[in-house]
Short mmCIF file of N, CA and C in Angstrom, two decimals:
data_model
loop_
_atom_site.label_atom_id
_atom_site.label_comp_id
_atom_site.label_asym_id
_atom_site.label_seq_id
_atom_site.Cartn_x
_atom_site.Cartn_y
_atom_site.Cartn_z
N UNK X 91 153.11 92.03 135.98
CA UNK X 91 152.34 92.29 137.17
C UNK X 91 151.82 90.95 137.70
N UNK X 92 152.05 90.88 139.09
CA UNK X 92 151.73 89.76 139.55
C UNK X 92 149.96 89.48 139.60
N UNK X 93 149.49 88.09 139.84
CA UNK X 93 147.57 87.62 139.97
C UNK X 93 147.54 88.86 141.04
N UNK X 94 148.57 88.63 142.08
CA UNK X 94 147.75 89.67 143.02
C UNK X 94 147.66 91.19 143.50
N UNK X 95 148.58 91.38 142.31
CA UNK X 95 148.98 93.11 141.92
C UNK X 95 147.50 93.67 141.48
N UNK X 96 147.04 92.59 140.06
CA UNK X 96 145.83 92.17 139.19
C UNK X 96 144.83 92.51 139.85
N UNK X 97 144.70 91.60 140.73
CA UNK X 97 143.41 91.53 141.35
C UNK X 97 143.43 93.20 142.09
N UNK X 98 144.46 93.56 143.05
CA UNK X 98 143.97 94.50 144.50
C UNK X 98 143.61 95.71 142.96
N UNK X 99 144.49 96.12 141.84
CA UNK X 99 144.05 97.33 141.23
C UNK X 99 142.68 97.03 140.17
N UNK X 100 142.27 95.71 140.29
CA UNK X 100 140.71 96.15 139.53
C UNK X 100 139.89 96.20 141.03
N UNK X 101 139.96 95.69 142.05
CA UNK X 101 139.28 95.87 143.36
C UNK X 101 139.70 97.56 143.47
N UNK X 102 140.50 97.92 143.31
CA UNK X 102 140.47 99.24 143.32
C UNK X 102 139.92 100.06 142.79
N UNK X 103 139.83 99.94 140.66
CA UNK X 103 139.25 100.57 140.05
C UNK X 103 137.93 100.49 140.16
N UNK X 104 137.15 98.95 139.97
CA UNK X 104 135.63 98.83 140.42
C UNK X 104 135.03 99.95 141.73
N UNK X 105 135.83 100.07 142.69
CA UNK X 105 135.67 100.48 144.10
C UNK X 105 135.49 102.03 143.53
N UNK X 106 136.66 102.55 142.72
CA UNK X 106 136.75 103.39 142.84
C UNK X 106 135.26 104.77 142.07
N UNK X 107 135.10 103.58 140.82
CA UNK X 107 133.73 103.64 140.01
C UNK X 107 132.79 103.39 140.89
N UNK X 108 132.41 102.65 141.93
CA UNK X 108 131.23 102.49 142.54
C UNK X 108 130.98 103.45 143.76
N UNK X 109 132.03 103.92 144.23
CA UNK X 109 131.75 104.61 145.97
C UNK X 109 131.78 106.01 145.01
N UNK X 110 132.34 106.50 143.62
CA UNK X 110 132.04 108.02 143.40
C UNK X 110 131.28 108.20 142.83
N UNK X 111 130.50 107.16 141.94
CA UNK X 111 129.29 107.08 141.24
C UNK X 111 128.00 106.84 142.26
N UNK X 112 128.14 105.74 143.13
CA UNK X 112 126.86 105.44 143.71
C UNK X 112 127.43 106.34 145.26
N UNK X 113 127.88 106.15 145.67
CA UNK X 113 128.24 106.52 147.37
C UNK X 113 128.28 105.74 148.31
N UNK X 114 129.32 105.70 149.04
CA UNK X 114 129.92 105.08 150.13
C UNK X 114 128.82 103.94 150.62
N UNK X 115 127.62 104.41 151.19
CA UNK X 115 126.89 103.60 152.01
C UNK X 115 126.08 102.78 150.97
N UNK X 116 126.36 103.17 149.63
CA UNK X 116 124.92 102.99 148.83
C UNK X 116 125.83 101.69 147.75
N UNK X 117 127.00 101.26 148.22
CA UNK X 117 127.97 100.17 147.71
C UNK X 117 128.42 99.32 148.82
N UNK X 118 128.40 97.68 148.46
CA UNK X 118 128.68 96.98 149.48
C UNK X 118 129.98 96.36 148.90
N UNK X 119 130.46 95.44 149.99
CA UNK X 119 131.93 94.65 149.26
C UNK X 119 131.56 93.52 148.54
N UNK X 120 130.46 92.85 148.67
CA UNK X 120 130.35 92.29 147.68
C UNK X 120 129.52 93.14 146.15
N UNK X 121 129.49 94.07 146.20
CA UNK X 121 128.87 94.45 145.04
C UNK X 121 130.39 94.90 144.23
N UNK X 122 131.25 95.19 145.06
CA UNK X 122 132.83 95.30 144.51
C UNK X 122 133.19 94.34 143.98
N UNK X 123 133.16 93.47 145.15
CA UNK X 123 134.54 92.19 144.97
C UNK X 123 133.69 91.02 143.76
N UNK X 124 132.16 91.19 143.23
CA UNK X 124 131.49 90.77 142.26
C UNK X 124 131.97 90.96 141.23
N UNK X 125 131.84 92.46 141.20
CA UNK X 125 132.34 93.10 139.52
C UNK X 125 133.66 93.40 139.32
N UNK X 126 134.48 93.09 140.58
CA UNK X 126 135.89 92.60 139.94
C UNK X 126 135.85 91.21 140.21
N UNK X 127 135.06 90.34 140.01
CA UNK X 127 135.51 88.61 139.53
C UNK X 127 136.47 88.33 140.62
N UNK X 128 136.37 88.84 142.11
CA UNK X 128 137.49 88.34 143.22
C UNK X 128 136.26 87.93 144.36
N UNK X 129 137.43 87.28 145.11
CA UNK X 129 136.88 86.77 146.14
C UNK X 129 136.79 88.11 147.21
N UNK X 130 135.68 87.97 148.32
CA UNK X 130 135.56 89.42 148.97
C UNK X 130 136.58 89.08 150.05
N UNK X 131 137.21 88.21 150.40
CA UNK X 131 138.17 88.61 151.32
C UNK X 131 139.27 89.09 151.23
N UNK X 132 139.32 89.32 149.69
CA UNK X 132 140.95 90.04 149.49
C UNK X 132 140.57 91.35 149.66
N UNK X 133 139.10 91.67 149.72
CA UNK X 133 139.45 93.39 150.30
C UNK X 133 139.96 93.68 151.75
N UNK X 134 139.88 93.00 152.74
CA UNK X 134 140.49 92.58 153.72
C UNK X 134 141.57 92.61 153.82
N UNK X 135 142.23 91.40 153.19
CA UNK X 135 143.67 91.34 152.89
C UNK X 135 144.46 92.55 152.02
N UNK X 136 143.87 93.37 150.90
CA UNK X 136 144.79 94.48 150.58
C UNK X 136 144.30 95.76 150.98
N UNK X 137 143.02 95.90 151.88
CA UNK X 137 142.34 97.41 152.43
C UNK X 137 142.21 97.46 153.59
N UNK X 138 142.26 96.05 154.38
CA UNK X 138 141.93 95.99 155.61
C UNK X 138 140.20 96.26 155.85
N UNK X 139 139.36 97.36 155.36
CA UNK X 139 138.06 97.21 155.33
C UNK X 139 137.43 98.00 154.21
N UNK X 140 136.03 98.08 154.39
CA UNK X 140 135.33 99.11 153.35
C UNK X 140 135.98 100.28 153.30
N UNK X 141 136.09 100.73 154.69
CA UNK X 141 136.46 102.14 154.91
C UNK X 141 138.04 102.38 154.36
N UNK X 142 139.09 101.36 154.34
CA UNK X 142 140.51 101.57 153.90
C UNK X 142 140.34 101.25 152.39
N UNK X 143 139.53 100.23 152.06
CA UNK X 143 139.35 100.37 150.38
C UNK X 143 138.44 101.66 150.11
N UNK X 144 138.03 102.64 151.06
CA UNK X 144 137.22 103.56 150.48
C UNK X 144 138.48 105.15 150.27
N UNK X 145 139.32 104.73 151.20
CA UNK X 145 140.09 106.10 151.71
C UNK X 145 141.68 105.18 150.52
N UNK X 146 141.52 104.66 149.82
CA UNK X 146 142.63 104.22 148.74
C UNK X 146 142.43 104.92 147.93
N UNK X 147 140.46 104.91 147.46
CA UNK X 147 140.35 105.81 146.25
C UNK X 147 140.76 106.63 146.48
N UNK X 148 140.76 107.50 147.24
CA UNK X 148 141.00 108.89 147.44
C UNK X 148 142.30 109.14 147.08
N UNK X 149 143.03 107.99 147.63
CA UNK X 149 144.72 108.88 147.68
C UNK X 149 145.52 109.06 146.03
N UNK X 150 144.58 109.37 144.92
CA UNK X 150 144.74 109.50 143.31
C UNK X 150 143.83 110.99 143.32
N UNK X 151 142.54 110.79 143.81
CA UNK X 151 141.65 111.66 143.86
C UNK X 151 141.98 113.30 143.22
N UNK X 152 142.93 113.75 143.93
CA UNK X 152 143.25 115.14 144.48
C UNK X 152 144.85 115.29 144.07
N UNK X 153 145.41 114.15 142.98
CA UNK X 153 146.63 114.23 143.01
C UNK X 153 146.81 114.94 141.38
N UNK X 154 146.80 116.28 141.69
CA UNK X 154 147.40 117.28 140.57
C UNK X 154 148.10 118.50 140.69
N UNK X 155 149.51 117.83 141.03
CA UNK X 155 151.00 118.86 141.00
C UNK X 155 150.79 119.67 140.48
N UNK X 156 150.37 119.60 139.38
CA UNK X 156 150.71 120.86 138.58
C UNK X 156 149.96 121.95 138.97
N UNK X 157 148.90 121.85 139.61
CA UNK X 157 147.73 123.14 140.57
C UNK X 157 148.70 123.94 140.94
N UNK X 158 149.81 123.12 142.01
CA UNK X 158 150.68 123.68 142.71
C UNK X 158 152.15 124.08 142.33
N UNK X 159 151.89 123.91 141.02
CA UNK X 159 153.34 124.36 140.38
C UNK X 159 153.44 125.93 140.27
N UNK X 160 154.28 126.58 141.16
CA UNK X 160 153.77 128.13 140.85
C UNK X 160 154.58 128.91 139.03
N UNK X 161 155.32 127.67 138.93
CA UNK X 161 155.85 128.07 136.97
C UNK X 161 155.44 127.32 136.35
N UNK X 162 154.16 126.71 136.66
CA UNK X 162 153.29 126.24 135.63
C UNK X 162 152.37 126.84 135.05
N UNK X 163 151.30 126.28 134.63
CA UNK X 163 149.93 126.66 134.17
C UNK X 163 149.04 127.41 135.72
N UNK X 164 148.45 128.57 135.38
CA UNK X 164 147.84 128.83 136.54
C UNK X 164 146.55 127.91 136.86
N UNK X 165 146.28 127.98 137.91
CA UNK X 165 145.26 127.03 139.00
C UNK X 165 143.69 127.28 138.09
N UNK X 166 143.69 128.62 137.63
CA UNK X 166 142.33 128.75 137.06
C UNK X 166 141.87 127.75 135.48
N UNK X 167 143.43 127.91 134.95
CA UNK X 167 143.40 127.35 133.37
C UNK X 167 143.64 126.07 133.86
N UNK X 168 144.22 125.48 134.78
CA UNK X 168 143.98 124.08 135.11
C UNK X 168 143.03 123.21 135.88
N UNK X 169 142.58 124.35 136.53
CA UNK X 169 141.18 123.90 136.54
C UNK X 169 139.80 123.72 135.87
N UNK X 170 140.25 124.95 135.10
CA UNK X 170 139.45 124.73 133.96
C UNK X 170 139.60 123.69 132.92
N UNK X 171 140.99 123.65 132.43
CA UNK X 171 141.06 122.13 131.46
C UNK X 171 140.47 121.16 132.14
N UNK X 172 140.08 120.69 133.47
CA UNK X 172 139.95 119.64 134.06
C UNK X 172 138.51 119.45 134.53
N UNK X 173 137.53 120.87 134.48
CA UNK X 173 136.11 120.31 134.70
C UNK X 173 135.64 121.14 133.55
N UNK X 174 136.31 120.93 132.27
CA UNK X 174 135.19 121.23 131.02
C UNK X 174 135.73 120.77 129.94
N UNK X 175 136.95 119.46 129.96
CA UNK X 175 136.62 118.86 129.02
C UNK X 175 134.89 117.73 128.87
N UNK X 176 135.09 117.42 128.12
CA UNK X 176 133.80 116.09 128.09
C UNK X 176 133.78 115.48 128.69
N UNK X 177 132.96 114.70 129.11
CA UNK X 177 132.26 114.50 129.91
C UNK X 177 132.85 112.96 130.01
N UNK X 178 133.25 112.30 129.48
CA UNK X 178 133.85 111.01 129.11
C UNK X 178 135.91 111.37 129.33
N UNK X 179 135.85 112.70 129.30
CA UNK X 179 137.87 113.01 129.73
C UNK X 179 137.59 113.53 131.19
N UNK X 180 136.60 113.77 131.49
CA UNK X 180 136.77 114.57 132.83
C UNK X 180 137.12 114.26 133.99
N UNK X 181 138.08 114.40 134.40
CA UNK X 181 139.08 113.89 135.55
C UNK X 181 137.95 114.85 136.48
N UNK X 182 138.14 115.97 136.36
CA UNK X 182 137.38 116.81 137.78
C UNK X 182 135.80 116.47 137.68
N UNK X 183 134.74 116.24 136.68
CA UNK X 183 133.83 115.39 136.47
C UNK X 183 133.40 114.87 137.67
N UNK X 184 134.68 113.54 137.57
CA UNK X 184 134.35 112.66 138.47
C UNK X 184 135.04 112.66 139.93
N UNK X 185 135.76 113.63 140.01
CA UNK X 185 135.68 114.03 141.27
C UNK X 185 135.05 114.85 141.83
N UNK X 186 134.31 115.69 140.77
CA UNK X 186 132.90 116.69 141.64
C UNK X 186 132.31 115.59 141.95
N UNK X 187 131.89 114.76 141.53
CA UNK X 187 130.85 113.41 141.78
C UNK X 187 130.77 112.66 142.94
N UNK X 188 132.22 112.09 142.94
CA UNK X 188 132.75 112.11 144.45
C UNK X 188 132.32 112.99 145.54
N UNK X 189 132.94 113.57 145.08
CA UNK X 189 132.55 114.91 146.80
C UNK X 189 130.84 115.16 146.83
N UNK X 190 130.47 115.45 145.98
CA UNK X 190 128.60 115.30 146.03
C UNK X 190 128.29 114.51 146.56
N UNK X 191 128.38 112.93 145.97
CA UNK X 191 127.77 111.87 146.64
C UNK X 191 128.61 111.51 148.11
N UNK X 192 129.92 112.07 148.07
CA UNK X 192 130.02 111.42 149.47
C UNK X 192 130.59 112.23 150.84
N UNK X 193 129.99 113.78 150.04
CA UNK X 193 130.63 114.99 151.38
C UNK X 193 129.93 114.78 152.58
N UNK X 194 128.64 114.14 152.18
CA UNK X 194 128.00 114.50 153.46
C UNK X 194 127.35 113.06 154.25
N UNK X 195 128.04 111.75 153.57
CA UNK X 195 127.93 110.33 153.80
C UNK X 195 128.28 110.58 155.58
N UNK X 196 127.53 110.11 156.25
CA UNK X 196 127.63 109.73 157.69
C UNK X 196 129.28 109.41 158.46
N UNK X 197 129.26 108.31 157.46
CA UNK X 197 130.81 107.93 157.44
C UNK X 197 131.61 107.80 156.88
N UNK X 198 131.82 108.59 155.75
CA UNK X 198 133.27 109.23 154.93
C UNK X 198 133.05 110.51 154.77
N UNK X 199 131.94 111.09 154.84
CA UNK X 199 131.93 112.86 154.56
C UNK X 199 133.08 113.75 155.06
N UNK X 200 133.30 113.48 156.41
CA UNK X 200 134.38 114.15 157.09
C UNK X 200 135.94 113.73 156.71
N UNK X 201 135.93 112.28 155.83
CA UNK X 201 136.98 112.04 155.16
C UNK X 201 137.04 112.93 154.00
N UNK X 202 136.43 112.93 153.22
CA UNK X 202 135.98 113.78 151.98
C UNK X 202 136.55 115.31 151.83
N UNK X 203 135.47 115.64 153.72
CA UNK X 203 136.15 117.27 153.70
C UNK X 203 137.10 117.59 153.27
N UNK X 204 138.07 116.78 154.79
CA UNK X 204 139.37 116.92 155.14
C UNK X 204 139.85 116.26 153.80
N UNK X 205 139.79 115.66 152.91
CA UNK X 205 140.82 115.77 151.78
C UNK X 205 140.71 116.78 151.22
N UNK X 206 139.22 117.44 150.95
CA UNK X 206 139.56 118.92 149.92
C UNK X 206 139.98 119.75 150.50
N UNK X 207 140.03 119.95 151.50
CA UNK X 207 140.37 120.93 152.49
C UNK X 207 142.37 120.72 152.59
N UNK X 208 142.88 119.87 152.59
CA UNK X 208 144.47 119.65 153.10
C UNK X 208 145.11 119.69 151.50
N UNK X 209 144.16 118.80 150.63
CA UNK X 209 144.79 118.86 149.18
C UNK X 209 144.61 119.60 148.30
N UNK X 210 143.65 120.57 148.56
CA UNK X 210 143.18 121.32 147.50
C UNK X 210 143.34 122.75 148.10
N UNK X 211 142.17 123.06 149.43
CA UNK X 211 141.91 124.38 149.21
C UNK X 211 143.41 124.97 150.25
N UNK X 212 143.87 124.74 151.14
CA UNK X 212 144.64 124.96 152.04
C UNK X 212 146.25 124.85 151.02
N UNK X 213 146.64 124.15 149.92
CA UNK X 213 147.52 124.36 149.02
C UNK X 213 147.63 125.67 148.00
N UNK X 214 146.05 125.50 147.46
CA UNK X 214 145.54 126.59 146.64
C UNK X 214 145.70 128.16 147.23
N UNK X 215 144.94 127.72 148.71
CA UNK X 215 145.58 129.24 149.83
C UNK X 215 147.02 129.67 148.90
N UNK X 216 147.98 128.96 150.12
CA UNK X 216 149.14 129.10 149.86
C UNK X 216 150.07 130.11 148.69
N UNK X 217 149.00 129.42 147.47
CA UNK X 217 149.87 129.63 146.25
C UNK X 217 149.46 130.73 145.93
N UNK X 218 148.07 130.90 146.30
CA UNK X 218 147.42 132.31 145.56
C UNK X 218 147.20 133.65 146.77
N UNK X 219 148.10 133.64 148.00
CA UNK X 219 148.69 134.35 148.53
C UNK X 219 148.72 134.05 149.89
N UNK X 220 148.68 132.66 150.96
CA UNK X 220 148.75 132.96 152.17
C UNK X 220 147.25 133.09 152.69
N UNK X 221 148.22 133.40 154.04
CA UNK X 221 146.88 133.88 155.01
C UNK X 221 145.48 134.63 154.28
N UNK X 222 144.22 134.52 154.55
CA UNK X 222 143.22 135.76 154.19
C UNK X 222 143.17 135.82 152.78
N UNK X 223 143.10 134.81 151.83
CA UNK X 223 142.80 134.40 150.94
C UNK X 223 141.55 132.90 150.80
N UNK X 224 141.67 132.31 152.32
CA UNK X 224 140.60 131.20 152.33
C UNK X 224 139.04 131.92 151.59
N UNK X 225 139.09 132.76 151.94
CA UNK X 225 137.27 132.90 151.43
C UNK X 225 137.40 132.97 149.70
N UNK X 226 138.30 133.27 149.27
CA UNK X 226 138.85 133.78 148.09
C UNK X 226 138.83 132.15 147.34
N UNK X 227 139.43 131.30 148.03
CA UNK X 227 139.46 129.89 147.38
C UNK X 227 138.43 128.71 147.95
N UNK X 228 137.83 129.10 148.67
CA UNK X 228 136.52 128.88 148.99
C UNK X 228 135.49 128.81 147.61
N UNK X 229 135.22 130.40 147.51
CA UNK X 229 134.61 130.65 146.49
C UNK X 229 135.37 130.04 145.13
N UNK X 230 136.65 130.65 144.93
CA UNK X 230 137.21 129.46 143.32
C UNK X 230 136.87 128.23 143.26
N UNK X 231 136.63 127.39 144.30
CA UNK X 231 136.73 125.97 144.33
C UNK X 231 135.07 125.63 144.07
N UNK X 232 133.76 126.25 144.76
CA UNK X 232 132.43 126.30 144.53
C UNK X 232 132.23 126.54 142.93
N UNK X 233 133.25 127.60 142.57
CA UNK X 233 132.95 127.31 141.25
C UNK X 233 132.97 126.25 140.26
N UNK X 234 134.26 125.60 140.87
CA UNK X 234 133.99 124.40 139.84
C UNK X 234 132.97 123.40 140.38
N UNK X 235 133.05 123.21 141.67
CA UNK X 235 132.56 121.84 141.71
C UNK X 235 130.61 122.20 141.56
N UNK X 236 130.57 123.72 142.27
CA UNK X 236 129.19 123.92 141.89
C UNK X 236 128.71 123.67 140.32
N UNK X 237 129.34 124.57 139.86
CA UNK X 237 128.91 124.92 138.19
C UNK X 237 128.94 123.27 137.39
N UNK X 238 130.14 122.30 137.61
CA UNK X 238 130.37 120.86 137.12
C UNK X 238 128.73 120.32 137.45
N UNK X 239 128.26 120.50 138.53
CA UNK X 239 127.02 119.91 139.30
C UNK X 239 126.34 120.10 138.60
N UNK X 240 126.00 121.90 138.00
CA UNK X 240 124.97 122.25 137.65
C UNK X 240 124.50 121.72 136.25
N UNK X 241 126.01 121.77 135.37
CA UNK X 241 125.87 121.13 133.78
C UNK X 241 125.33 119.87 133.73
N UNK X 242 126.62 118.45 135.13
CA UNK X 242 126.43 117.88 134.44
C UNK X 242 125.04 116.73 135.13
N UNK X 243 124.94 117.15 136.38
CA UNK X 243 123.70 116.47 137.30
C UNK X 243 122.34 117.52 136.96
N UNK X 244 122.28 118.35 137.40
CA UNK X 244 121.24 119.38 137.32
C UNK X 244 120.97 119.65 135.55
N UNK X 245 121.76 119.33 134.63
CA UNK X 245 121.65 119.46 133.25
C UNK X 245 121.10 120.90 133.03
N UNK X 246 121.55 121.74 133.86
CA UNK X 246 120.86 123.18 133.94
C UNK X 246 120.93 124.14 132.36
N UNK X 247 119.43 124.76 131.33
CA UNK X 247 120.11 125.28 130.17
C UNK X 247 121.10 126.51 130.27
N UNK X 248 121.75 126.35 129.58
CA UNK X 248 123.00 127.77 129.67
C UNK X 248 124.26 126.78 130.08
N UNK X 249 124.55 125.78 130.99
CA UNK X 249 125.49 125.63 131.23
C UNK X 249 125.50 124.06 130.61
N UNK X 250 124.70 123.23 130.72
CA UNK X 250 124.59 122.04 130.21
C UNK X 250 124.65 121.79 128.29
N UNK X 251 123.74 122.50 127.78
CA UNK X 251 124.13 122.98 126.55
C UNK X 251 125.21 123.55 125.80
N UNK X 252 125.92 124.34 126.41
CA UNK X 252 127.31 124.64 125.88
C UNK X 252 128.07 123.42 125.83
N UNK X 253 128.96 123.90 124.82
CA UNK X 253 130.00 123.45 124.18
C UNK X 253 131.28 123.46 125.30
N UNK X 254 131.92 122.77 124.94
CA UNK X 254 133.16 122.27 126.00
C UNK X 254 133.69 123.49 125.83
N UNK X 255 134.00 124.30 125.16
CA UNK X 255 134.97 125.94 124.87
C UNK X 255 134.16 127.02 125.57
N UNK X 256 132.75 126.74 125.29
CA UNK X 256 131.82 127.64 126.28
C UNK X 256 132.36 128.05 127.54
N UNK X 257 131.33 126.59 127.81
CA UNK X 257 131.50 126.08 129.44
C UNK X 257 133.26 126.44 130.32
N UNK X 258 134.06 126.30 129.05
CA UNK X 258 135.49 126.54 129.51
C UNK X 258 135.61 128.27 129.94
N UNK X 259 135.14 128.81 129.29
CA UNK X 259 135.10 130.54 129.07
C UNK X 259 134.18 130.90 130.29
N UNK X 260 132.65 130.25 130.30
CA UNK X 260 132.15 130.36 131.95
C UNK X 260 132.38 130.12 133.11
N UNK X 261 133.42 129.23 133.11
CA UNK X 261 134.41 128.96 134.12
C UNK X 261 135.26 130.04 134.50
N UNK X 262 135.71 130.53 133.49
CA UNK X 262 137.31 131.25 133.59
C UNK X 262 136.18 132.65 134.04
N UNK X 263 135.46 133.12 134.07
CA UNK X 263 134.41 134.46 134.32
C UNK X 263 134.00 134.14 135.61
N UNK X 264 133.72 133.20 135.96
CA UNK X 264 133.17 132.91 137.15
C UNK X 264 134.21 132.48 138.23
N UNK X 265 135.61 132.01 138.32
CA UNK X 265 136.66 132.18 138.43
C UNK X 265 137.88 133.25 138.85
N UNK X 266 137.31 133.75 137.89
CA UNK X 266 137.90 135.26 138.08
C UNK X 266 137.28 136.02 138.60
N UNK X 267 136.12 135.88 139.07
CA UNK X 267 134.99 136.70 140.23
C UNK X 267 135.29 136.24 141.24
N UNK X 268 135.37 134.78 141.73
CA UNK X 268 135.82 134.60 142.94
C UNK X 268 137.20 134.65 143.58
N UNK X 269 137.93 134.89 142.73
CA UNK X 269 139.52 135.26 142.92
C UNK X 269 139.79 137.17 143.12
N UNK X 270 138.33 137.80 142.52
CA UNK X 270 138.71 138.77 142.78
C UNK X 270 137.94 140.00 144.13
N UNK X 271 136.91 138.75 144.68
CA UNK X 271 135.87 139.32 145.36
C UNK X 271 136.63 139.95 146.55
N UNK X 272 136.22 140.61 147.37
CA UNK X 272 136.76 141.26 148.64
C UNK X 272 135.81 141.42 149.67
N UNK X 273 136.08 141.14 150.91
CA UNK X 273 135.27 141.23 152.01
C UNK X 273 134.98 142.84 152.00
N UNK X 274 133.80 143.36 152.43
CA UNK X 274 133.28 144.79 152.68
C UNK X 274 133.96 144.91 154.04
N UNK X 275 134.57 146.11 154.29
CA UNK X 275 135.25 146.82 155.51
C UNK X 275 134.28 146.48 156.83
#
């Protein structure tokens, strides 16, 4: 790998740890281009700005085929492996984190949406039947990212206290309520 392969993917990873941990407005480029040991104009040169090094993280974010594999693992058990392992494996973790700190940022929130919205819930539609299923994956999707919130920010008892197999089993219950709810006539 080339110095400057090097450099743009720890400017990436730092970036990517700082805008989902702290939030968009609440990280500058030099607080990046510091703690990756680069100069700040190469965010320039490989992002063009804050906002294109902010919308890079993203494009890993939301990238799990297998949701959408319809002869795979179903969407519920893979979602579940993904916001109740520990807290240190948790891929969905730290993308509830993301979307918390930066759904409602001035200026990436509406980036934010529109990714869960095109990569997640509007795929998820699809798979789990089409049209008139949005409220249906609406609600599946609140479950995780709500309930992830509640354990692992809110440290709420009942959900923060359980065990990773728990928390996995309160998922899959709460899951299966919103997959099975129905609008009243």
């Amino acid at each position: 790998m080339t110095k400057a392969m090097k450099a743009k993917d720890k400017l990436l990873e730092v970036a990517r740890t700082a805008f989902w941990e702290r939030g968009y407005s609440n990280v500058s480029l030099r607080d990046i281009s510091g703690a990756a040991g680069v100069d700040v104009a190469l965010i320039s040169r490989y992002f063009g700005s804050k906002l294109g090094l902010f919308e890079a993280t993203l494009d890993c974010a939301f990238d799990w085929p297998e949701l959408f594999d319809p002869e795979g693992e179903s969407p519920v058990e893979m979602l579940v492996r993904k916001f109740s392992a520990p807290q240190t494996e948790a891929i969905g973790a730290s993308v509830n984190r993301m979307v918390l700190v930066n759904g409602s940022d001035p200026e990436v929130g509406a980036m934010v949406r529109e990714r869960v919205a095109s990569e997640l819930a509007v795929p998820l539609a699809k798979r789990m039947g089409g049209a008139g299923h949005e409220a249906n994956v609406a609600l599946f999707l609140s479950v995780f990212l709500g309930t992830t919130a509640a354990r692992q920010t809110l440290k709420l008892p009942g959900l923060a206290d359980q065990s990773s197999e728990d928390f996995a089993d309160q998922l899959r219950h709460m899951a299966a309520a919103a997959l099975a709810w129905t609008p009243k006539p």
